Each structure stands twice: as structure tokens, then as C-alpha cells.
XYZ file of C-alpha atoms in Angstrom:
663
model
C 0.144 -21.350 43.893
C -2.841 -22.402 42.210
C -4.376 -19.646 40.140
C -7.984 -18.462 40.500
C -9.366 -18.617 36.906
C -12.480 -16.677 35.269
C -13.907 -18.107 32.136
C -16.189 -16.255 29.682
C -17.900 -17.604 26.882
C -19.730 -15.651 24.349
C -22.655 -15.995 22.737
C -21.704 -13.537 19.880
C -25.143 -12.422 19.236
C -25.804 -15.994 17.671
C -22.688 -16.158 15.692
C -21.239 -18.737 18.114
C -24.128 -20.098 19.828
C -26.263 -20.833 16.815
C -23.829 -23.545 16.269
C -22.313 -24.549 19.340
C -24.151 -25.214 22.744
C -22.360 -22.392 24.839
C -24.221 -23.722 28.094
C -22.746 -27.341 27.461
C -19.425 -25.565 26.999
C -19.919 -23.750 30.545
C -20.857 -26.995 32.255
C -17.937 -29.012 30.804
C -15.128 -26.405 32.208
C -16.669 -25.500 35.561
C -14.794 -28.293 37.353
C -11.509 -27.688 35.703
C -8.637 -27.383 37.874
C -8.153 -23.599 39.430
C -11.608 -22.191 37.699
C -13.757 -20.415 40.648
C -15.870 -18.714 38.124
C -17.527 -19.320 34.716
C -20.251 -17.169 32.832
C -21.861 -17.142 29.397
C -22.693 -13.640 27.934
C -24.186 -12.385 24.606
C -21.443 -10.035 23.757
C -18.126 -10.233 25.522
C -16.759 -7.440 23.903
C -19.842 -5.086 25.150
C -19.105 -2.577 27.667
C -21.088 -4.047 30.056
C -19.594 -7.168 30.027
C -16.334 -5.299 30.440
C -17.405 -3.692 33.444
C -18.947 -7.177 34.652
C -15.362 -8.742 34.211
C -13.730 -6.057 36.047
C -15.856 -6.285 39.020
C -15.368 -10.371 38.983
C -11.339 -10.016 38.536
C -11.409 -7.606 41.492
C -14.046 -9.134 43.787
C -13.130 -12.744 43.328
C -9.066 -12.002 43.115
C -8.704 -13.474 39.763
C -5.273 -13.962 39.041
C -5.981 -15.654 35.187
C -8.707 -14.822 32.399
C -9.924 -16.820 29.624
C -12.418 -15.179 27.148
C -13.842 -18.069 24.778
C -15.136 -15.658 21.881
C -14.276 -14.310 18.210
C -10.831 -14.026 16.820
C -8.235 -12.248 18.856
C -7.295 -10.440 15.857
C -10.312 -8.454 16.560
C -10.332 -8.287 20.619
C -7.207 -9.542 21.903
C -6.319 -5.878 22.807
C -9.549 -5.341 23.888
C -9.612 -8.023 26.716
C -5.997 -7.263 27.784
C -7.181 -3.601 28.722
C -9.915 -5.087 30.552
C -7.422 -7.178 32.805
C -5.171 -4.173 32.984
C -7.624 -2.051 34.168
C -8.766 -4.540 36.557
C -5.110 -4.788 37.925
C -4.335 -7.940 36.372
C -1.462 -8.619 34.621
C -2.471 -8.689 30.809
C -0.388 -11.401 30.314
C -2.302 -13.786 32.587
C -5.363 -13.296 29.989
C -5.796 -16.148 27.169
C -7.901 -15.888 24.397
C -9.813 -19.267 22.776
C -11.322 -18.445 19.307
C -14.266 -20.411 19.007
C -16.011 -18.353 16.269
C -13.928 -18.344 13.422
C -12.217 -21.815 14.245
C -15.230 -23.406 15.558
C -18.533 -22.002 14.706
C -18.087 -21.001 11.301
C -16.045 -24.125 10.422
C -18.441 -26.465 11.430
C -21.785 -24.881 11.282
C -23.145 -28.277 10.122
C -22.202 -30.121 13.030
C -23.564 -28.757 16.227
C -22.271 -31.746 18.339
C -19.003 -31.865 16.975
C -18.520 -27.879 17.354
C -19.308 -28.318 20.610
C -17.208 -30.754 21.529
C -14.421 -28.693 19.561
C -15.129 -25.626 21.724
C -15.105 -27.403 24.904
C -11.441 -28.952 23.977
C -10.306 -25.201 23.055
C -11.791 -23.806 26.133
C -10.017 -26.182 28.221
C -6.663 -25.908 26.488
C -7.047 -22.109 27.200
C -7.596 -22.816 30.753
C -4.555 -25.126 31.045
C -2.185 -22.466 29.383
C -3.424 -19.589 31.502
C -2.502 -22.003 34.699
C 1.430 -21.768 33.789
C 1.063 -18.287 32.487
C 3.440 -16.023 34.076
C 3.181 -12.144 34.548
C 5.304 -10.225 31.789
C 6.220 -6.796 31.739
C 6.481 -4.944 28.241
C 10.254 -4.409 27.186
C 10.932 -0.834 27.084
C 13.551 0.778 24.865
C 14.363 4.403 23.316
C 12.768 6.150 20.519
C 14.263 8.919 18.681
C 11.867 11.335 17.947
C 11.868 12.047 14.372
C 10.089 10.324 11.154
C 11.557 9.890 7.504
C 9.254 9.833 4.907
C 10.254 8.183 1.725
C 8.057 9.831 -1.289
C 7.244 13.304 -1.829
C 3.878 12.428 -3.948
C 0.711 13.987 -2.599
C 0.829 11.354 0.216
C 4.238 11.819 1.357
C 3.814 15.497 1.453
C 0.661 15.363 3.215
C 2.098 13.096 5.690
C 5.173 14.854 6.297
C 3.375 18.209 6.756
C 0.804 16.590 9.529
C 3.959 15.028 11.719
C 5.790 18.339 11.382
C 2.397 20.191 12.860
C 2.280 17.700 15.886
C 6.140 18.626 16.431
C 7.943 15.850 14.815
C 10.988 16.527 13.028
C 10.575 14.954 9.391
C 12.858 14.051 6.392
C 11.348 13.942 3.105
C 13.368 11.635 0.833
C 12.799 12.005 -2.860
C 14.206 9.647 -5.684
C 13.324 12.201 -8.111
C 14.783 15.733 -8.461
C 11.107 17.093 -8.272
C 8.242 16.552 -6.124
C 4.821 15.941 -6.493
C 4.428 12.619 -7.800
C 1.789 11.872 -10.204
C -0.572 14.553 -9.162
C 1.863 16.897 -10.567
C 1.450 15.196 -13.972
C -2.675 16.347 -13.947
C -4.370 19.448 -14.576
C -7.697 19.878 -13.883
C -8.890 16.989 -10.854
C -11.979 15.279 -10.927
C -14.681 16.365 -8.187
C -12.907 19.586 -7.650
C -11.971 22.713 -9.539
C -8.383 22.542 -8.631
C -5.583 21.889 -10.398
C -2.543 19.176 -9.601
C -0.352 22.219 -10.153
C -2.279 24.321 -7.475
C -2.483 21.252 -5.059
C 1.157 20.543 -5.297
C 2.204 24.649 -4.956
C 0.079 24.667 -1.889
C 1.835 21.532 -0.241
C 5.364 22.447 -1.106
C 5.053 25.893 -0.109
C 3.743 24.802 2.953
C 7.065 22.239 3.241
C 9.570 24.918 2.612
C 8.286 27.397 5.001
C 8.054 24.725 8.035
C 10.913 24.692 10.133
C 10.582 21.145 11.247
C 10.992 19.441 7.560
C 13.993 18.714 5.695
C 13.459 17.914 2.072
C 16.046 15.755 0.198
C 15.554 15.696 -3.707
C 17.465 13.190 -6.119
C 17.899 11.064 -2.900
C 17.346 7.146 -2.134
C 17.885 5.186 0.711
C 20.617 2.709 0.071
C 20.917 1.120 3.671
C 18.829 0.390 6.482
C 19.889 -0.857 10.151
C 18.316 -0.674 13.199
C 14.441 -1.218 14.412
C 11.441 0.729 15.469
C 12.633 3.773 17.670
C 16.104 3.394 16.491
C 16.724 3.277 12.330
C 19.618 4.319 10.767
C 19.000 5.444 7.035
C 22.289 5.596 4.531
C 20.976 8.100 1.643
C 22.369 9.008 -1.397
C 22.087 12.132 -3.071
C 22.254 12.445 -6.764
C 23.593 16.230 -7.555
C 21.401 18.493 -10.147
C 25.149 19.489 -11.668
C 23.577 23.313 -11.852
C 23.605 25.857 -9.256
C 20.521 26.578 -7.429
C 20.694 30.312 -8.532
C 21.046 30.619 -12.220
C 20.352 33.227 -14.822
C 16.785 31.910 -16.692
C 18.226 33.410 -20.018
C 21.157 31.652 -20.019
C 19.542 28.414 -18.844
C 17.032 28.556 -21.899
C 19.981 29.425 -24.332
C 21.871 26.084 -22.720
C 18.921 23.847 -22.831
C 18.468 25.024 -26.547
C 21.793 24.410 -27.584
C 21.994 20.728 -26.044
C 21.972 18.103 -28.785
C 20.498 15.408 -26.609
C 17.116 14.651 -26.915
C 15.120 11.805 -24.969
C 11.740 10.653 -24.137
C 9.777 12.905 -21.533
C 8.695 10.463 -18.650
C 6.781 13.155 -17.322
C 4.667 13.537 -20.545
C 4.799 9.924 -20.637
C 6.984 9.445 -23.762
C 4.569 11.379 -25.930
C 7.231 13.968 -26.040
C 10.649 14.715 -25.896
C 12.967 16.920 -23.543
C 16.627 17.665 -23.833
C 19.608 15.991 -21.478
C 19.561 19.584 -19.491
C 16.033 20.648 -18.948
C 13.747 22.696 -16.477
C 11.057 21.216 -14.853
C 7.292 21.675 -15.675
C 5.597 24.496 -13.666
C 3.678 22.048 -11.407
C 7.432 20.436 -10.329
C 9.407 21.723 -7.472
C 11.985 22.684 -6.548
C 11.707 25.157 -9.320
C 15.191 24.855 -10.617
C 16.882 22.693 -13.701
C 18.894 19.437 -13.605
C 20.881 17.687 -15.848
C 20.209 14.327 -16.942
C 23.381 12.777 -16.239
C 22.866 9.294 -17.647
C 21.946 10.774 -21.159
C 24.289 13.543 -20.914
C 27.237 13.156 -23.340
C 29.147 15.642 -21.803
C 29.709 17.655 -24.937
C 29.977 21.095 -23.070
C 27.697 23.163 -25.220
C 25.687 23.954 -21.797
C 28.910 24.929 -20.041
C 29.918 27.493 -22.957
C 26.634 29.494 -22.428
C 25.515 28.910 -18.858
C 27.870 29.672 -15.789
C 25.678 27.653 -13.371
C 26.291 24.471 -14.845
C 28.619 22.571 -12.425
C 29.798 19.254 -13.556
C 32.072 18.776 -10.612
C 29.271 18.393 -8.144
C 29.599 14.997 -6.299
C 27.189 12.221 -4.976
C 27.287 12.315 -1.428
C 25.975 10.009 1.391
C 24.271 11.281 4.591
C 22.988 9.451 7.497
C 19.713 9.705 9.058
C 18.686 8.421 12.736
C 14.858 8.094 13.148
C 12.304 6.299 15.184
C 9.944 5.379 12.253
C 9.888 5.392 8.406
C 6.672 6.281 6.310
C 6.587 5.021 2.909
C 4.619 6.807 0.310
C 6.542 5.409 -2.840
C 3.317 5.735 -4.997
C 2.333 3.877 -8.115
C 3.234 2.973 -11.926
C 0.519 3.024 -14.293
C -0.005 -0.252 -16.322
C 1.986 -0.361 -19.440
C -0.039 -2.313 -21.897
C 2.117 -5.360 -23.984
C 3.006 -4.580 -27.556
C -0.197 -5.463 -29.599
C -2.382 -5.285 -26.514
C -5.619 -3.686 -27.797
C -3.088 -2.279 -30.974
C -0.823 -0.518 -28.430
C 2.539 0.168 -30.106
C 0.849 -1.522 -33.059
C -1.603 0.635 -34.437
C -0.350 4.499 -34.058
C -3.462 6.059 -32.415
C -3.505 3.546 -29.662
C -2.430 5.565 -26.449
C -3.157 5.211 -22.401
C -5.261 6.992 -20.399
C -2.233 8.909 -18.860
C -0.796 9.567 -22.154
C -4.309 11.084 -23.113
C -4.473 13.256 -20.139
C -1.393 14.810 -20.756
C -2.295 15.230 -24.537
C -5.368 16.981 -23.441
C -3.040 19.526 -21.110
C -0.750 20.092 -24.279
C -3.262 21.305 -26.673
C -5.370 24.546 -26.763
C -7.938 24.623 -29.314
C -7.898 21.872 -31.389
C -6.813 17.981 -30.220
C -4.335 16.676 -32.588
C -2.130 13.496 -32.488
C 0.328 12.764 -34.491
C -0.445 15.624 -36.877
C -3.982 14.545 -37.194
C -7.074 15.971 -35.594
C -9.181 14.311 -33.390
C -12.784 13.889 -33.251
C -13.736 10.077 -32.393
C -12.245 9.161 -29.431
C -12.876 5.381 -28.116
C -12.207 4.207 -24.304
C -11.394 0.636 -23.703
C -11.788 0.080 -19.754
C -9.971 -2.085 -17.150
C -6.385 -2.563 -19.420
C -4.264 -4.175 -16.802
C -6.996 -4.414 -14.098
C -9.614 -6.790 -13.465
C -7.565 -9.520 -15.503
C -8.703 -12.788 -15.612
C -7.381 -16.153 -14.270
C -5.454 -18.190 -16.930
C -2.274 -18.355 -19.229
C -1.844 -15.283 -21.322
C -2.658 -16.519 -24.793
C -2.304 -13.337 -26.760
C -0.067 -14.394 -29.849
C 1.888 -11.520 -31.582
C -0.159 -9.571 -34.310
C 2.531 -10.550 -36.791
C 1.833 -14.126 -36.306
C -2.095 -13.827 -36.777
C -2.804 -10.531 -39.000
C -1.073 -7.319 -38.551
C -4.600 -5.458 -38.691
C -5.990 -7.310 -35.963
C -4.826 -6.772 -32.370
C -4.610 -8.770 -29.323
C -7.110 -8.441 -26.713
C -6.001 -11.454 -24.232
C -7.050 -9.969 -20.799
C -5.697 -12.782 -18.797
C -2.877 -11.847 -16.058
C -2.170 -11.344 -12.541
C -3.989 -8.094 -11.980
C -6.889 -9.547 -10.715
C -7.889 -6.314 -8.345
C -10.222 -3.300 -9.724
C -7.921 -0.262 -10.015
C -11.002 1.882 -8.697
C -10.258 5.328 -9.819
C -9.953 4.547 -13.411
C -13.739 4.688 -14.406
C -13.751 8.182 -12.707
C -10.616 9.279 -14.332
C -11.395 8.308 -17.803
C -14.956 9.818 -17.351
C -13.611 12.785 -16.257
C -10.811 13.222 -18.670
C -13.379 12.870 -21.489
C -15.866 15.520 -19.983
C -12.779 18.117 -19.502
C -11.600 17.495 -23.385
C -15.646 17.674 -24.550
C -15.138 21.384 -22.735
C -11.943 22.267 -24.418
C -12.453 20.893 -27.777
C -15.338 21.067 -30.555
C -16.640 18.218 -32.056
C -15.536 15.553 -29.956
C -17.824 12.177 -29.866
C -16.674 9.724 -26.705
C -17.095 5.882 -27.083
C -16.837 4.292 -23.717
C -16.175 0.517 -24.115
C -16.739 -0.747 -20.471
C -17.059 -3.859 -18.478
C -19.280 -2.077 -15.896
C -18.897 1.513 -14.808
C -17.489 1.661 -11.116
C -17.918 5.324 -10.169
C -18.767 5.292 -6.488
C -19.715 7.785 -4.394
C -20.324 11.599 -5.501
C -18.061 10.589 -8.534
C -21.361 9.068 -9.771
C -22.326 12.646 -10.540
C -19.332 12.671 -13.482
C -21.193 9.613 -14.921
C -24.264 11.488 -14.646
C -22.603 14.670 -16.605
C -21.216 12.313 -19.583
C -24.205 10.837 -19.942
C -25.847 14.263 -20.354
C -23.396 15.230 -22.801
C -24.232 12.329 -24.842
C -21.250 10.058 -24.388
C -21.990 6.553 -25.814
C -21.374 3.583 -23.561
C -21.102 -0.122 -24.495
C -20.594 -2.788 -22.309
C -19.115 -6.375 -22.786
C -18.913 -9.593 -20.925
C -15.767 -10.101 -18.339
C -14.181 -12.477 -20.993
C -15.362 -11.037 -24.329
C -13.294 -8.051 -24.470
C -13.613 -5.418 -27.278
C -11.496 -6.114 -30.511
C -9.442 -3.410 -32.000
C -8.454 -3.859 -35.779
C -7.935 -1.565 -39.103
C -10.043 -1.658 -41.878
C -9.643 0.399 -45.179
C -6.999 2.370 -43.152
C -9.130 3.357 -40.412
C -8.882 2.061 -36.764
C -12.047 0.016 -35.603
C -13.102 -1.099 -32.404
C -16.095 -3.581 -32.110
C -17.826 -4.901 -29.427
C -20.252 -7.820 -28.683
C -22.673 -5.147 -26.476
C -24.646 -6.569 -23.642
C -26.778 -3.107 -23.404
C -28.113 -3.519 -26.589
C -28.972 -7.051 -26.424
C -25.627 -8.833 -27.561
C -25.711 -6.624 -30.788
C -22.121 -6.557 -32.472
C -21.481 -2.863 -32.439
C -18.356 -1.491 -34.667
C -16.794 2.290 -34.116
C -14.552 3.803 -36.060
C -11.879 5.981 -33.762
C -9.496 8.279 -34.680
C -7.927 7.829 -31.203
C -8.181 4.804 -28.987
C -7.411 5.207 -24.940
C -6.574 2.459 -23.113
C -7.838 3.236 -19.663
C -4.792 1.625 -17.646
C -5.068 0.902 -14.095
C -2.351 1.342 -11.318
C 0.414 -1.543 -10.538
C 3.151 -1.159 -7.962
C 6.248 0.403 -8.718
C 8.440 -1.474 -11.266
C 11.719 -0.078 -9.461
C 10.923 -0.374 -5.826
C 14.106 -1.571 -4.191
C 13.518 0.306 -0.902
C 10.792 -2.462 -0.503
C 13.590 -4.902 0.051
C 15.773 -2.849 2.170
C 12.607 -2.687 4.533
C 11.810 -6.324 3.890
C 8.182 -4.715 3.456
C 5.385 -7.756 2.802
C 3.522 -7.619 -0.195
C 0.009 -8.970 -0.724
C -1.491 -10.933 -3.840
C -1.741 -8.185 -5.746
C 2.381 -7.180 -5.119
C 1.205 -3.637 -3.458
C 2.649 -3.153 0.054
C 0.743 -5.209 2.757
C -1.024 -3.999 5.952
C -1.348 -5.946 8.955
C -5.350 -5.844 8.749
C -7.177 -3.701 6.194
C -9.978 -2.215 8.569
C -7.998 -2.758 12.200
C -4.397 -2.014 11.324
C -4.748 -0.415 7.998
C -1.529 1.510 7.589
C 0.887 -0.896 9.917
C 3.186 -3.414 8.636
C 4.706 -6.106 10.613
C 7.774 -4.424 10.595
C 7.311 -2.498 13.514
C 7.884 1.088 13.061
C 7.156 1.020 9.241
C 3.895 2.566 8.088
C 2.617 2.584 4.751
C 0.295 5.262 2.907
C -1.126 5.999 -0.421
C -1.105 4.201 -3.680
C 2.047 2.185 -2.373
C -0.471 -0.219 -0.621
C -3.142 -0.402 -3.328
C -5.102 1.580 -5.889
C -6.329 4.894 -4.596
C -7.553 8.490 -5.745
C -6.161 11.450 -3.953
C -8.600 11.645 -1.383
C -8.229 8.048 -0.254
C -4.321 8.660 -0.590
C -4.435 11.903 1.694
C -6.637 9.895 4.227
C -4.217 6.856 4.435
C -1.382 9.529 4.567
C -2.775 11.066 7.698
C -3.633 7.806 9.316
C -0.241 6.725 8.640
C 1.490 10.226 10.235
C -0.569 9.719 13.120
C 0.528 6.009 13.697
C 4.253 7.088 12.756
C 3.985 9.752 15.529
C 2.477 7.496 18.092
C 5.787 5.335 17.712
C 8.299 8.347 18.586
C 5.894 10.825 20.532
C 7.072 9.889 23.938
C 10.760 9.199 23.468
C 10.381 5.891 24.674
C 8.503 2.703 23.387
C 6.819 -0.385 25.436
C 7.303 -3.554 22.771
C 5.576 -6.888 23.377
C 7.660 -9.058 25.619
C 6.680 -12.127 23.767
C 9.966 -12.940 22.143
C 12.551 -15.568 21.817
C 15.041 -16.562 24.744
C 18.452 -18.253 24.388
C 19.624 -20.731 26.895
C 23.441 -19.487 26.756
C 24.596 -23.100 28.642
C 22.929 -25.189 25.904
C 23.101 -22.963 22.899
C 26.808 -23.821 20.535
C 26.037 -21.723 17.752
C 25.334 -23.285 14.644
C 23.552 -20.403 12.779
C 20.364 -22.331 11.804
C 18.277 -20.058 13.874
C 19.629 -16.814 11.925
C 18.747 -18.645 8.887
C 15.073 -19.410 9.901
C 14.191 -15.792 11.168
C 12.339 -13.810 8.920
C 13.110 -10.484 10.877
C 16.951 -10.820 11.020
C 16.528 -10.482 15.149
C 19.589 -13.145 15.856
C 22.760 -12.570 15.714
C 25.919 -14.125 17.083
C 27.647 -12.822 20.200
C 30.482 -14.464 22.414
C 29.478 -15.635 25.974
C 31.264 -17.661 28.521
C 34.184 -18.251 26.521
C 32.246 -19.544 23.280
C 29.685 -18.394 20.622
C 25.940 -18.256 21.084
C 22.863 -16.746 19.467
C 21.566 -13.556 20.862
C 18.108 -12.251 20.397
C 17.551 -8.550 19.507
C 14.381 -7.958 21.701
C 13.427 -5.052 19.992
C 13.113 -6.722 16.523
C 11.841 -10.289 17.371
C 8.221 -10.843 16.934
C 7.951 -14.140 18.815
C 6.837 -15.825 15.682
C 8.997 -18.648 16.959
C 10.583 -19.688 13.575
C 13.663 -20.153 15.333
C 12.497 -22.905 17.872
C 11.911 -25.883 15.639
C 15.289 -25.829 14.099
C 17.688 -25.464 17.228
C 18.937 -29.148 17.034
C 19.813 -28.559 21.062
C 16.503 -27.148 21.991
C 18.411 -23.886 23.382
C 15.751 -21.551 22.139
C 12.262 -20.675 23.944
C 9.364 -18.641 23.521
C 8.080 -16.486 26.532
C 4.457 -17.013 27.305
C 4.601 -20.243 24.761
C 7.228 -22.727 26.616
C 7.487 -26.084 26.015
C 5.525 -26.864 29.120
C 2.613 -24.567 28.376
C 1.906 -25.756 24.648
C 2.630 -29.534 26.138
C -0.315 -28.690 28.701
C -2.172 -27.478 26.142
C -1.927 -30.324 23.890
C -2.737 -32.558 26.915
C -6.214 -30.716 27.333
C -6.864 -31.301 23.571
C -6.218 -34.834 23.378
C -8.106 -35.164 26.837
């Protein structure tokens, strides 16, 4: 049966029609086989045009639809919905991209662009002639979500999911929840402390019957797919009973002979191998660091709650969706980078923030009173392209620090400017006679955070600015640590400042240990953070169906932005599991069992592990997992006997499109 095809060609306001003669495109395809209706429209995506399409489909009994407009990434779903509302199978609609692929690519050649647009529309018509109605693949979905990470994003997402009636399991690798926010005192743009915020969220979690919290827990295996993930979670014991006497516990801590750097304070202090968490971390009972514990037995003699007989255990979770909220690491400078680990009074911004919290009346560092603080911005962010050329200080001059700023972290970490300015303001409030010098490459305090910058200027903080490729230099002179800069704000004047403490304003980088990402095959962007499908249209979805991302694991974010993305990810994860079943895209690979004689090449080519070996008809053949297959087509060209086809993109359909393009 010949199809009755309708074609719509969009002006896109002028984005297309300024560079493509859309009327000529219309005239060129009017007589194509099966085409009964061709229209041009100013905006195909407008409500008025969508209504017109529905009327045409129903009134002219169309059974094929072509829209030539902008990228299908923007409006494929829009026009599929139009087809469905008109009673037309949405897979009998084909999209032709004549904006990104034509008008934007060939804006200097209108005649050539027009001819290319004609060919693309004709190829879309050729495809829709052979298109067959398809129905979504329906699979059951377990109404449960696993949230990996119990920082601010993970906790907030879990509460949102549970409030919508979805059972949630939070999996936190550390023994305490709270993430980075637990390490901060007063938060910028609010009078809250990190402790207050984490306490409120933790209380909500513990009181909610729909949330299970696992600490000291790590996902060690993942099988299944959207709607039916099976996770194996390894839980490390605390080696201390939950109910313990605080007095005995403190004596046991005092008796412990082992001291290790305290990661909570970014290693500027130490803790014992048996330790109690900080007031801003929960659960509020202790843990033994078994990796550093020498098993000397001193704590056991004092505290009966110590229990080394506790064993690791593995639990299995079955969930319909997984929400990633694994957070970030602060950038750690190389030794010698702006004097880090070369001069004793050079620290990072996270260390400085903890230093402020740990002192009351006088700011001290390594026994010395601090009066002049120099902040060097963009350390580990906004790095320039090129090979690192920083020689070791010993090879040049031990009194001059390296200052090479080349590297892979080209992005701006966004939160650092506001964070350091806020820290400087809080330090000035808390400690008398403190002078702040800010060595910047330009300030980025966006939105209401600009008020902090204004307050800092009012307080008398001094700002100096260098060029992107001309960073400040840190050096020692007459026993003092100095910072000099070619200051463009004072007409390129060379300015030197004597600093009691130098704070390197470090940005955010992806977690160094993020093995969970490999388990789920989550793609990363050029910045090495988790990559979403589309930053505007699908900002928390990944190409792995059922896996959402939130917070700083997908890029630098402040608390407000992390919470916003967590709520978005929670909503998207809930949409996967809320109805108990899922409709999946039916565009998948299909195996011809008669032609297939298992060779395994398709399995090696599949990026989603959607192809396995099975027995059929007395031989081994390939089998497609319909719920995992993304219809990417990577398996098709490697099959030596052409036993694999792709629904909606069969050889016949593709060949017809090629013929149309070649004609």
C-alpha cells in the first residue's frame, strides 16, 4: 500500500530561511512518490503549527510525516507527540535536520545549502515510505531507587524520592554522612552552618520509614538494566557496638597509640585509629580505622563496646533506578605548585576553611600568628593548554616556587571565588588585625553572590589581577614568604606582598576513587566529570537508561545548584519506577537466527553489554537484551554474515535514503 505523506519545511524564524530557499525545497519535493501535502511554516514547533499538523494528519488521512527543521535533539519528541495525538504511529514520522546540517553549516552558499536541503528532505521521504509502525517495549520496573552517596545532593534526593512514596536505599562509602558540607562551618549567602544543614537532613532521613541508610557501604557489582538493577553492596563494620559508654570510649581513644592524618580536616590535624566523628557528621557513634589499627588491644581493655569480631557482609539490592551523587574532590596541587609543600605556610582553601573553624580568638598556623593572608585564585582550574613545564624547585631555586598553570582542568570551578571571599570575610569577623590580599585572574561571583564581593571591598580587602598566562609568583626573601604579581588593575605595575599565610584557592575535580562509575559504565565528559545527555534538555540523565546523576559528580556546583540537580534527578528516577512498568524505545538490534552462527564479534562491539550467547535450533547464536540495547548499530557492520538488522533502520530503508541522496 502506498503511503500518504505530509511534509513540513520550517523557516525557523530565519535560522533556516535566511540561508536556504525553503520555497524551492517545497517545490522540489511536491511531486515525490507518496507526497500528498507540502507546507512551509515559520515555526514548526509552535502550538499553532502543531495543531495544523494534527488537522492535516486526520483530515487527509496521512500515514507518513516528515518535518524538516532543526536538530532532532530538540524536537524529535515534540513531533512524535504530534503524530500520536493525531492517531499516527510516531515511528511513521521522520525528522530532517536542515538547520544544523544545512543552513548553519553552509551559510555562505545559499544555492548549495538549498540543494542539500532538498536531498535531505527527499531521503527522509524515502525512509518514511518504508517505515513500519512500532510499539514501545514494555518491561516491569521495580519501585525502588538506590542513591549512591550521602552528601548534600544524595541526602536531599533520597528525601524527595521517599516523600513521593518510593522506597530508597542510600549507599555511603564512608562511615559518616554529610560529604563536603559537613566540613564547613558558616555557609555563604546564608547564616546556616554545615552542621545545622546536615543535622536537619539526617534527622529527616532517620525518621522517614521509606529510607534505608547504609554507611561504610560500597557497590561491588551491578547487573541488570533499567527497571531491574541488582546491586551487590559490601558493608564494612565499625568494630564498635552502636550503644557504647562515651566515657569509656574517650578513654579508649586517648589510649590508642596510633595517630594518622585527619582527612576531615584535610590533614592539617591528626586523629587516632579509633575515633569519634565530628559533631557535623552522622551517625554519631565511633568507628575503628581497621586499615591503620595495629590491633594492640589497648582500646579493648578499656571499652567493652569494641568488637573486632564484626565481619564484612554483602547485601543484595533490587532497584529500578540508580541515582549517582558521589560528589567531588578538592584539587590537590603538585609539590612546589605556588609553594605547596615547599614552603610551610602555603595551604589550600579547604585547609584554610577548617583552620578558621578550629581557632577561636587568634588565627594561628604551625605556632605562628597570622596577620597577612594572600589568596591565589584558580589553582587547579582554568588551566591553559600546553605541556606542564614547571621544574622542581630544587632544580632551579629552592626559594622560588613553581607557577606553571598548564593542565587538563580548563573549566572554571565556579564556586571558588565566592567561597574564598566568604572565607576571608568570616576570618576578618572572627580574628582581629587580619589583612586579605586577593591575587585573581578575574572575579566570578555570579548572581546574589556579588553582594559578598561588595562586602569584601567595603572591608578593605585588596584585589590584584594577573593575565591568564602570567600567574603570581611565590618566593622566599629574607626569611619571609612573598607573592608578586604583574597587576593589570594598576597599569601592569609589579606588586609584591609579604604574606604570613598563602591560601591556594583550589577548584573541584572528579573523585580520584570513583570505581563505581566503571561498574555502571557512566560516560565522562572532557572535564572527566560524569556526562549528562544534554545540559539543557536532559540535564540529569545519562546514556545508561535508569542511571541519573546529581550534584558535583557531574561538574562544579555550589550547594544550591547541587540541591536543584538532586531534586531534578530524584524526579527523573521516580519517573522510571513510579508506574511499575516502563516503555522503552523499540529501535533495537534484531538477530536473524538462521543466518547467525555465533562468532562473538557483535558482543565485542556492543558498548552496552546488550548481546549475549544463547542456544537456539541446535546451535549457538547471539541474543539481544531488549531492555539494554540502545539501537546504536555498532554491532551491525562487524557481523560477517549480515545476521543483524536494526528496527526502523533496515538495510532497505538506509539504501533507499542513499539512493535519494545520490539522485
